[in-house]
Short mmCIF file of C-alpha atoms in Angstrom, two decimals:
data_model
loop_
_atom_site.label_atom_id
_atom_site.label_comp_id
_atom_site.label_asym_id
_atom_site.label_seq_id
_atom_site.Cartn_x
_atom_site.Cartn_y
_atom_site.Cartn_z
CA MET A 101 67.91 -51.68 30.64
CA THR A 102 65.33 -52.10 33.85
CA PRO A 103 63.81 -55.74 34.02
CA LEU A 104 60.08 -55.78 34.34
CA PRO A 105 59.31 -57.22 37.44
CA ASP A 106 57.74 -60.26 37.89
CA ALA A 107 54.46 -61.46 38.71
CA SER A 108 55.44 -63.69 41.10
CA SER A 109 58.20 -61.28 43.31
CA PRO A 110 56.32 -59.54 46.33
CA GLY A 111 57.34 -56.54 44.78
CA ALA A 112 55.57 -56.67 41.61
CA ASP A 113 52.57 -54.29 40.18
CA ALA A 114 49.32 -55.48 40.79
CA ARG A 115 47.42 -54.04 37.74
CA PRO A 116 45.94 -56.23 35.56
CA VAL A 117 46.86 -56.96 32.18
CA LEU A 118 45.30 -55.52 28.82
CA PRO A 119 44.83 -57.14 25.95
CA ALA A 120 46.47 -56.60 23.03
CA ALA A 121 43.31 -54.82 21.61
CA GLU A 122 42.71 -52.36 24.24
CA ARG A 123 46.59 -51.18 24.72
CA GLY A 124 46.83 -48.68 21.95
CA ALA A 125 46.28 -47.97 18.43
CA THR A 126 48.12 -48.76 15.34
CA VAL A 127 48.38 -44.95 12.87
CA ILE A 128 49.51 -45.06 9.68
CA PRO A 129 50.13 -42.17 8.18
CA ASP A 130 48.40 -40.32 5.60
CA LYS A 131 51.54 -40.67 3.07
CA VAL A 132 52.17 -44.34 3.24
CA VAL A 133 48.33 -44.48 2.73
CA ALA A 134 49.15 -42.31 -0.82
CA ARG A 135 50.70 -45.65 -1.12
CA ILE A 136 48.37 -48.10 -0.93
CA ALA A 137 45.99 -46.80 -3.11
CA ALA A 138 48.94 -45.48 -6.16
CA ARG A 139 50.16 -49.11 -6.13
CA ALA A 140 46.74 -50.67 -5.88
CA ALA A 141 45.81 -49.11 -8.80
CA ARG A 142 48.66 -50.48 -10.53
CA GLU A 143 47.91 -53.31 -9.93
CA ALA A 144 44.06 -52.67 -11.01
CA LEU A 145 45.59 -51.29 -14.53
CA ALA A 146 47.33 -54.27 -14.91
CA THR A 147 44.65 -57.24 -14.46
CA GLN A 148 42.35 -54.85 -17.06
CA ALA A 149 45.09 -54.42 -19.34
CA ASP A 150 45.25 -56.84 -23.29
CA THR A 151 48.30 -58.08 -24.95
CA SER A 152 47.98 -54.31 -26.80
CA ALA A 153 47.04 -52.16 -24.12
CA ALA A 154 50.58 -53.78 -22.24
CA GLN A 155 52.30 -52.70 -25.32
CA VAL A 156 51.24 -48.96 -24.45
CA SER A 157 53.48 -47.46 -21.30
CA LEU A 158 50.75 -45.84 -19.16
CA ALA A 159 52.53 -42.68 -16.49
CA ALA A 160 52.36 -44.10 -12.81
CA PRO A 161 49.15 -43.74 -11.21
CA HIS A 162 49.82 -40.79 -7.81
CA ALA A 163 47.40 -40.70 -4.74
CA SER A 164 45.75 -38.58 -2.38
CA VAL A 165 44.29 -39.29 0.99
CA THR A 166 42.63 -37.83 4.03
CA VAL A 167 41.93 -40.50 6.05
CA GLY A 168 39.91 -39.61 9.29
CA SER A 169 38.75 -41.47 12.82
CA GLY A 170 39.63 -44.95 10.96
CA THR A 171 38.02 -43.91 7.22
CA ALA A 172 40.28 -43.16 4.26
CA ARG A 173 38.74 -40.63 1.80
CA LEU A 174 41.52 -41.05 -1.93
CA GLY A 175 41.46 -39.73 -5.05
CA LEU A 176 43.78 -41.29 -8.13
CA THR A 177 45.31 -39.31 -10.92
CA LEU A 178 46.16 -41.91 -13.63
CA ASP A 179 46.13 -43.00 -16.85
CA LEU A 180 43.74 -44.86 -19.73
CA PRO A 181 45.03 -47.88 -22.11
CA TYR A 182 42.92 -46.32 -25.07
CA PRO A 183 40.33 -47.96 -26.57
CA ILE A 184 39.17 -49.35 -22.87
CA ASP A 185 36.07 -49.43 -22.63
CA LEU A 186 36.14 -46.13 -19.93
CA ALA A 187 33.01 -46.89 -16.55
CA ARG A 188 33.97 -50.42 -16.06
CA ALA A 189 37.51 -50.01 -16.35
CA SER A 190 36.49 -46.38 -13.54
CA ARG A 191 34.31 -49.20 -11.56
CA GLU A 192 36.09 -51.88 -11.10
CA VAL A 193 39.60 -49.96 -10.99
CA GLN A 194 37.51 -48.21 -7.28
CA GLN A 195 36.35 -51.53 -6.37
CA TYR A 196 40.22 -53.06 -6.64
CA VAL A 197 41.79 -49.99 -4.57
CA SER A 198 38.71 -49.33 -2.77
CA GLU A 199 38.89 -53.80 -0.92
CA ARG A 200 42.66 -52.91 -1.34
CA VAL A 201 43.15 -50.71 1.10
CA ALA A 202 40.72 -51.75 3.77
CA HIS A 203 42.22 -54.79 2.47
CA LEU A 204 46.30 -53.73 3.80
CA THR A 205 45.05 -50.54 6.15
CA GLY A 206 42.03 -52.55 8.03
CA MET A 207 40.63 -48.42 7.46
CA ARG A 208 36.57 -47.86 5.67
CA VAL A 209 37.77 -46.29 2.69
CA THR A 210 34.18 -44.75 1.45
CA GLU A 211 35.54 -42.84 -1.39
CA VAL A 212 37.75 -43.29 -4.81
CA THR A 213 37.51 -40.23 -7.19
CA LEU A 214 39.72 -40.51 -9.96
CA ALA A 215 41.05 -38.19 -12.57
CA ILE A 216 41.70 -39.56 -15.71
CA GLU A 217 44.70 -37.36 -16.91
CA HIS A 218 45.30 -39.12 -20.39
CA LEU A 219 44.45 -41.82 -22.76
CA VAL A 220 47.17 -43.12 -24.23
CA PRO A 221 46.46 -44.98 -27.90
CA SER A 222 46.91 -49.39 -27.58
CA GLY A 223 49.76 -48.14 -30.55
CA GLY A 224 51.94 -46.62 -29.14
CA GLN A 225 52.79 -42.34 -29.26
CA GLY A 226 54.32 -43.24 -32.43
CA ASP A 227 54.15 -40.46 -34.97
CA ARG A 228 50.31 -41.47 -37.03
CA ARG A 229 49.86 -39.29 -40.38
CA VAL A 230 46.94 -39.03 -42.00
CA GLN A 231 46.47 -40.65 -45.59
#
């Protein structure tokens, strides 16, 4: 390993040292942003679940991401407990995921789309029969 020249030595390079913000860029792969978004969706669902919905086993959310020039577009596929106010729950998940991804990655989230795969009854998936 070659030591860096000391600025006080006679043969030192006279180039100015650039501030850290100007030296390069941090690149976060799409796959990592997708994992952050899926985790944030799981967190959002956990905060919305009341005691009856907490007993429901929901499938883990899945996320897809398109990243470009410092912005991210997110697509989430998830299950929701039933009964639930779909409009309110959707808005809250979208807002939470958008804020969380922006905070953790430094990217501006321009869009969060949701695809609700299943509404899982809060009584569980047990055998239900009409009497």
